Every structure is written in C-alpha cells, then in structure tokens.
mmCIF file of C-alpha atoms in Angstrom:
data_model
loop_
_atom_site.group_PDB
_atom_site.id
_atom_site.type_symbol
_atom_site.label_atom_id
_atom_site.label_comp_id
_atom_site.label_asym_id
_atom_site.label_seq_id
_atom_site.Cartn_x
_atom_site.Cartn_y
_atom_site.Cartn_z
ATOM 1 C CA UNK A 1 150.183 -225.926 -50.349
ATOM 2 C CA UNK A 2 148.083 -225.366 -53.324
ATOM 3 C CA UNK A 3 145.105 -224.910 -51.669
ATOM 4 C CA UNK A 4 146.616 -222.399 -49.151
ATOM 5 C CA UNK A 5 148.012 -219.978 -52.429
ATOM 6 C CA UNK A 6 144.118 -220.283 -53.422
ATOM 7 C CA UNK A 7 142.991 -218.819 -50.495
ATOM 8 C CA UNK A 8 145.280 -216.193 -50.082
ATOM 9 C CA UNK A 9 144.495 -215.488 -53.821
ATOM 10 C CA UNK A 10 140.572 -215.294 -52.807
ATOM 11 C CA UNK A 11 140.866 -213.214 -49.579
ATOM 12 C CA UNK A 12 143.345 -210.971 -51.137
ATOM 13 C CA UNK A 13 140.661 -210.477 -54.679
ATOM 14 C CA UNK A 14 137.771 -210.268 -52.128
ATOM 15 C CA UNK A 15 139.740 -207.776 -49.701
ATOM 16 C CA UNK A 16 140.804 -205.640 -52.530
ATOM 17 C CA UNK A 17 137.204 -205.711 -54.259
ATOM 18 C CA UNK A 18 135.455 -205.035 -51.325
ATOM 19 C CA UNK A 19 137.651 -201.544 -50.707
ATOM 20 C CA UNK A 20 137.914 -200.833 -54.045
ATOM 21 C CA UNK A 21 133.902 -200.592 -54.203
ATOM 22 C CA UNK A 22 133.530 -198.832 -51.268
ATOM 23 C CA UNK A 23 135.628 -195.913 -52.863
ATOM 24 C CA UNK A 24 132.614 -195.130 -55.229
ATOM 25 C CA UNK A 25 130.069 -195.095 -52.942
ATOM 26 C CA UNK A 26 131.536 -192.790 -50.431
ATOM 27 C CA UNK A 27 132.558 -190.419 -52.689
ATOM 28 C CA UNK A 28 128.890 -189.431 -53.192
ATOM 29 C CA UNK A 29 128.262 -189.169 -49.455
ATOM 30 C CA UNK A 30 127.391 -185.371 -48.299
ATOM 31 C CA UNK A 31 129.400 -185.471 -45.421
ATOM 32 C CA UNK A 32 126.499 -185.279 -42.746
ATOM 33 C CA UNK A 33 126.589 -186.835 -39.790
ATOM 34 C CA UNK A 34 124.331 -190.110 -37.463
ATOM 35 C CA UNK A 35 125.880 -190.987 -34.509
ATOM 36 C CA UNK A 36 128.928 -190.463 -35.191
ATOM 37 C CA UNK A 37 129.198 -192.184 -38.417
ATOM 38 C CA UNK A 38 128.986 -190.498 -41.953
ATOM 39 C CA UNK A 39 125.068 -190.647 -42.802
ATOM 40 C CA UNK A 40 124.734 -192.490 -46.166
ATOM 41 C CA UNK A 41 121.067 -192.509 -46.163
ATOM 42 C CA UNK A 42 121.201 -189.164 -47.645
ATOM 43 C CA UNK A 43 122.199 -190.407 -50.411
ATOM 44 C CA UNK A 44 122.124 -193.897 -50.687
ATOM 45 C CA UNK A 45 121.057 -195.929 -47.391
ATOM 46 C CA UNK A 46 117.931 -196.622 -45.151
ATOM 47 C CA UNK A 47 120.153 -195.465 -42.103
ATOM 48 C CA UNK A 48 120.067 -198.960 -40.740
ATOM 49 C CA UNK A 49 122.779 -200.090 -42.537
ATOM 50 C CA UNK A 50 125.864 -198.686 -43.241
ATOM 51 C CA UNK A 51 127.042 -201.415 -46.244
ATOM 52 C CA UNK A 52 126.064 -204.845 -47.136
ATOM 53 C CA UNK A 53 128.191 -206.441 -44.424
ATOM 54 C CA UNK A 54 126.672 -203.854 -41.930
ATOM 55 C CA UNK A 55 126.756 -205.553 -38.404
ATOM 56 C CA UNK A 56 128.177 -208.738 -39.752
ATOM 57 C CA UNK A 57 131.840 -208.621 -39.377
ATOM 58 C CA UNK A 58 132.643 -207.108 -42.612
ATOM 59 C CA UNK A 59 133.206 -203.703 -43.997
ATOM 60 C CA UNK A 60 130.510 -201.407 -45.206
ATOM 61 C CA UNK A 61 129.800 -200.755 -49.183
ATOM 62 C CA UNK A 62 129.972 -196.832 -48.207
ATOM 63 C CA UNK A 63 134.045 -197.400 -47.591
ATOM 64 C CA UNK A 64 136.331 -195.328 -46.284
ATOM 65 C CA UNK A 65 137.739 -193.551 -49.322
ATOM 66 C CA UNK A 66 134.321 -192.535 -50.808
ATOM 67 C CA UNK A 67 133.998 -189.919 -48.195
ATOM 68 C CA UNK A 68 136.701 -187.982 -50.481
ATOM 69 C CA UNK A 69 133.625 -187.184 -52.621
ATOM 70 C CA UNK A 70 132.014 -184.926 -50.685
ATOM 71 C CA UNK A 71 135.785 -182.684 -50.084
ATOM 72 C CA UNK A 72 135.083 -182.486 -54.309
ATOM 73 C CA UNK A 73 132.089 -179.595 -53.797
ATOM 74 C CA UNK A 74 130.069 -181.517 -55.745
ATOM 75 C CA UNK A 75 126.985 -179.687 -56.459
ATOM 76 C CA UNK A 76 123.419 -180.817 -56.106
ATOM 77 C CA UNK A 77 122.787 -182.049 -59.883
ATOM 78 C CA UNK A 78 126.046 -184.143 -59.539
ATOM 79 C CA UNK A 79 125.007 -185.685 -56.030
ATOM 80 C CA UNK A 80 121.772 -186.144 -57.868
ATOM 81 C CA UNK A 81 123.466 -188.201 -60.722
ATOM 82 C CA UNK A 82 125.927 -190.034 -58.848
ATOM 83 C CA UNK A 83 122.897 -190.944 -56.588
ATOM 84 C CA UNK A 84 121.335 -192.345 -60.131
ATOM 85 C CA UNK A 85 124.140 -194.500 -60.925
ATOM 86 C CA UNK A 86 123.954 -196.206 -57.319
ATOM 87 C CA UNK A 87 120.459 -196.787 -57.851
ATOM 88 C CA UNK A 88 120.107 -198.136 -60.855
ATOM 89 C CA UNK A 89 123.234 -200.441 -60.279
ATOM 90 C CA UNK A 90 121.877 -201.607 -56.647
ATOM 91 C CA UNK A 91 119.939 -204.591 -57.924
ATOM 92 C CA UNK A 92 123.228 -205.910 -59.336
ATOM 93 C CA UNK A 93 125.139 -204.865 -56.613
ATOM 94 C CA UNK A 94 122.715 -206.371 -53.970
ATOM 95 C CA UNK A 95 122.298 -209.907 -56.064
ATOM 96 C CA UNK A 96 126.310 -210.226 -56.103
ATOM 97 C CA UNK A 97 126.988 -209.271 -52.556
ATOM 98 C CA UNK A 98 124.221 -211.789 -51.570
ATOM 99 C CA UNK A 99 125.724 -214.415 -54.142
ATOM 100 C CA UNK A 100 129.199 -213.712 -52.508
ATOM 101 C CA UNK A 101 127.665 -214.579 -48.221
ATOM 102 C CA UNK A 102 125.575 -217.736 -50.366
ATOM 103 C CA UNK A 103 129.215 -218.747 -51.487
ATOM 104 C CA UNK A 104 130.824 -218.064 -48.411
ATOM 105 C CA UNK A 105 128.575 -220.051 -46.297
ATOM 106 C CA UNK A 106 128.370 -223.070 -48.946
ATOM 107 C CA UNK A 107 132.397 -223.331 -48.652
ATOM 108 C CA UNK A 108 132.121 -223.010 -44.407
ATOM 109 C CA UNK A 109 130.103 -225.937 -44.895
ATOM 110 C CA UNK A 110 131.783 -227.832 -47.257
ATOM 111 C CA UNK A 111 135.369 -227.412 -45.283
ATOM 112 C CA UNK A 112 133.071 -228.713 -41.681
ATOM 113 C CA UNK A 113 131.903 -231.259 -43.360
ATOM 114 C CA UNK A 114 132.263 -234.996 -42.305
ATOM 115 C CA UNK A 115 134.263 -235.392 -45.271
ATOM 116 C CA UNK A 116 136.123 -233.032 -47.695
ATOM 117 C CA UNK A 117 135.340 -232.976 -51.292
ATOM 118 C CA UNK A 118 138.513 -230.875 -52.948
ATOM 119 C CA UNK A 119 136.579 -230.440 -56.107
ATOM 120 C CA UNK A 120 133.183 -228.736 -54.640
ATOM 121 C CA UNK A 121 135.914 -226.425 -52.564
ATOM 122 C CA UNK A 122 137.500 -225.844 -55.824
ATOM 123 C CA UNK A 123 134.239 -225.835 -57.240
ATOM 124 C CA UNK A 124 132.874 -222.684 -54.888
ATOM 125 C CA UNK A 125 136.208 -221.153 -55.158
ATOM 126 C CA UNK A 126 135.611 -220.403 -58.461
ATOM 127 C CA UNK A 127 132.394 -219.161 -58.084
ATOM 128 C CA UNK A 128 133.206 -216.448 -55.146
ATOM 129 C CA UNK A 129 136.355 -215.899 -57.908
ATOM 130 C CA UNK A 130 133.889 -214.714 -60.597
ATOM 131 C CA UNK A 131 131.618 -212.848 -57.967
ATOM 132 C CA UNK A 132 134.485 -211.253 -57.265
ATOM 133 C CA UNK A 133 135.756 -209.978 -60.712
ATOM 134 C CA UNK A 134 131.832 -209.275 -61.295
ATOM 135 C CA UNK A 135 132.085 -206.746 -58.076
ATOM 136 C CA UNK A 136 135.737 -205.321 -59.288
ATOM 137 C CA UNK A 137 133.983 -204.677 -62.711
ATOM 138 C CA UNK A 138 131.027 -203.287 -60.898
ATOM 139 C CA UNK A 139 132.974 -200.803 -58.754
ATOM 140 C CA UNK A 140 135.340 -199.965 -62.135
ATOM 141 C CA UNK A 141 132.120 -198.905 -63.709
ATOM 142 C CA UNK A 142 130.777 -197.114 -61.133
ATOM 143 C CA UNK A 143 133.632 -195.072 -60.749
ATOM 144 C CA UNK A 144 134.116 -194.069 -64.478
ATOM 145 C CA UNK A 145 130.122 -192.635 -64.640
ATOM 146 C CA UNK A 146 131.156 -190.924 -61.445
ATOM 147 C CA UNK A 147 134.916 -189.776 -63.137
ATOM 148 C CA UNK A 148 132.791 -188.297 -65.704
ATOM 149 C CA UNK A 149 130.224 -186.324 -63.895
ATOM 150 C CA UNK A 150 133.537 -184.616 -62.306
ATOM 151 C CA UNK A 151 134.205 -180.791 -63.409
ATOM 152 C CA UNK A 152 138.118 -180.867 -64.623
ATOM 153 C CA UNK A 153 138.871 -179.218 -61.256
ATOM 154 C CA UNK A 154 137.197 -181.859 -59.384
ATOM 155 C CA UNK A 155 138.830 -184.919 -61.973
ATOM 156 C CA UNK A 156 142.474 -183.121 -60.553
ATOM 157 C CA UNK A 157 141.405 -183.298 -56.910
ATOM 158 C CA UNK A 158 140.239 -187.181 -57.398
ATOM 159 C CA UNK A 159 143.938 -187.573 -59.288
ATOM 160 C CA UNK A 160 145.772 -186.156 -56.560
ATOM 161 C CA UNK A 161 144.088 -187.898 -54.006
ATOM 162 C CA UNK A 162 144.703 -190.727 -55.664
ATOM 163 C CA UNK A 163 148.430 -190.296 -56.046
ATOM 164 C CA UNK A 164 148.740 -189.448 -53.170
ATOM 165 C CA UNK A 165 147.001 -192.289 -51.677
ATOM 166 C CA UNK A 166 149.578 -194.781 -53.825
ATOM 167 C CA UNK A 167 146.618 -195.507 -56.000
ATOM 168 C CA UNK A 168 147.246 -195.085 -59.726
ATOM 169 C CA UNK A 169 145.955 -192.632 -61.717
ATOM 170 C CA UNK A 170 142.756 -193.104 -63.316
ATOM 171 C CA UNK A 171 142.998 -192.984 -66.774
ATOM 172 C CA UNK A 172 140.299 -191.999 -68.746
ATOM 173 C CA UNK A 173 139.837 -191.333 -72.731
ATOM 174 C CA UNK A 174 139.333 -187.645 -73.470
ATOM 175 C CA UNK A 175 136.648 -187.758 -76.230
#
C-alpha cells in the first residue's frame, strides 16, 4: 500500500510539474501558426518538436496555458527577453528533462526485472522526486523573470487569468 501512495505522489508531482512548466513557455509564444499547431519555433523551437516529450507520449514543454502570453500584447523587446530567459535556462531545462526519461526508464527496468529490489525502486523514486522539485523550481523561476518583464496592465491580465483559471495569484514583492 505504501508503495502505491508513492506513486500516486510521483505521477501527481510529475503531472503537476510538467503543466506547471509548460505555462511559461507558452506564454512567450506569438501566436502563429504550423499545421495547425501553435508555432514555437518562433520563439523557442526547431519546428520539429513541439516539447521535450514531443512524439513520445507525453505533453509538450510549450503547454497549453503559455499560449495566454501572446493575448498579453507583449511587444517585441519583451518577446525578445522572455526569449532570453528560455535560452539561457535550456541547458538546465534539457539536462533535467533528459535526467527525468534516464529515471523513468531505469525504474521500467527495475519493476521488469527478474527480481524486485524495493530499495533501488525507492532508490530512483527519489531521484525522479528531486528532478521533479528541480523542474517545479525551474518553471517558478521562469515565470517570475517573465512576471517581471510584464507592464502592470499585462501583470493584471496574467492575475485574472489566473483566478480565473483556479490558479492562485502570483504574488510578487513590489520593490
């Protein structure tokens, strides 16, 4: 029984971090168009991927809620910046997301195995645990440099989006 509330734990952190990351990055998306999808590689992608899990079962790193940044007007120096911050934080981003599938397959394995080793499961849980608070803490950072490129019009918009969305508010030091 244990076991089972640890796994729920971990798809429930991993679930959440995953769409809580993807809010970031699509808020910086322009809004145009490839086939029928939202076209990150304006701003962020080579076109041939939508996300990190692109094409393998999972959902993208663009998200579904970051393509409320583009109803925020931002203008061309602040799609500029928030371009910036997903540049300079890809390396980390990339290493962690890769860390996470390295994980993922490691525990696949261990649970196939011939026999089962409760520590190494426990063992790899933790790990994809930390990955995972690394990635929350990732996508928490992001969006604060993002919160603060925001005019105090657009900071409203992104709080009422958010409330309405059953999010909380975002609160942010005024200094």
């Amino acid at each position: 029984m244990k076991l089972g509330h640890q796994k729920l734990a971990l798809s429930t952190l991993l679930a959440t971090s995953l769409f809580a990351f993807g809010t970031a990055a699509s808020y910086a998306n322009d809004g145009e168009k490839c086939d029928g999808h939202y076209n990150h590689k304006t701003e962020f992608n080579n076109h041939s991927e939508h996300g990190p899990f692109s094409g393998r079962g999972g959902p993208s790193f663009a998200g579904h809620d970051m393509h409320n940044l583009r109803k925020l007007d931002l203008t061309a120096e602040q799609k500029d910046q928030v371009k910036q911050i997903f540049e300079k934080q890809k390396p980390l981003r990339d290493e962690k997301f890769q860390a996470l599938r390295d994980s993922s397959k490691a525990l696949r394995e261990a649970n196939q195995g011939a026999t089962y080793d409760s520590k190494k499961v426990q063992e790899l849980a933790n790990q994809q645990a930390v990955i995972q608070a690394d990635l929350i803490v990732l996508h928490s950072e992001t969006k604060h440099q993002i919160y603060a490129l925001l005019t105090p019009e657009q900071k409203q918009k992104w709080d009422d989006r958010a409330r309405r969305q059953g999010a909380p508010k975002q609160e942010h030091s005024r200094g």
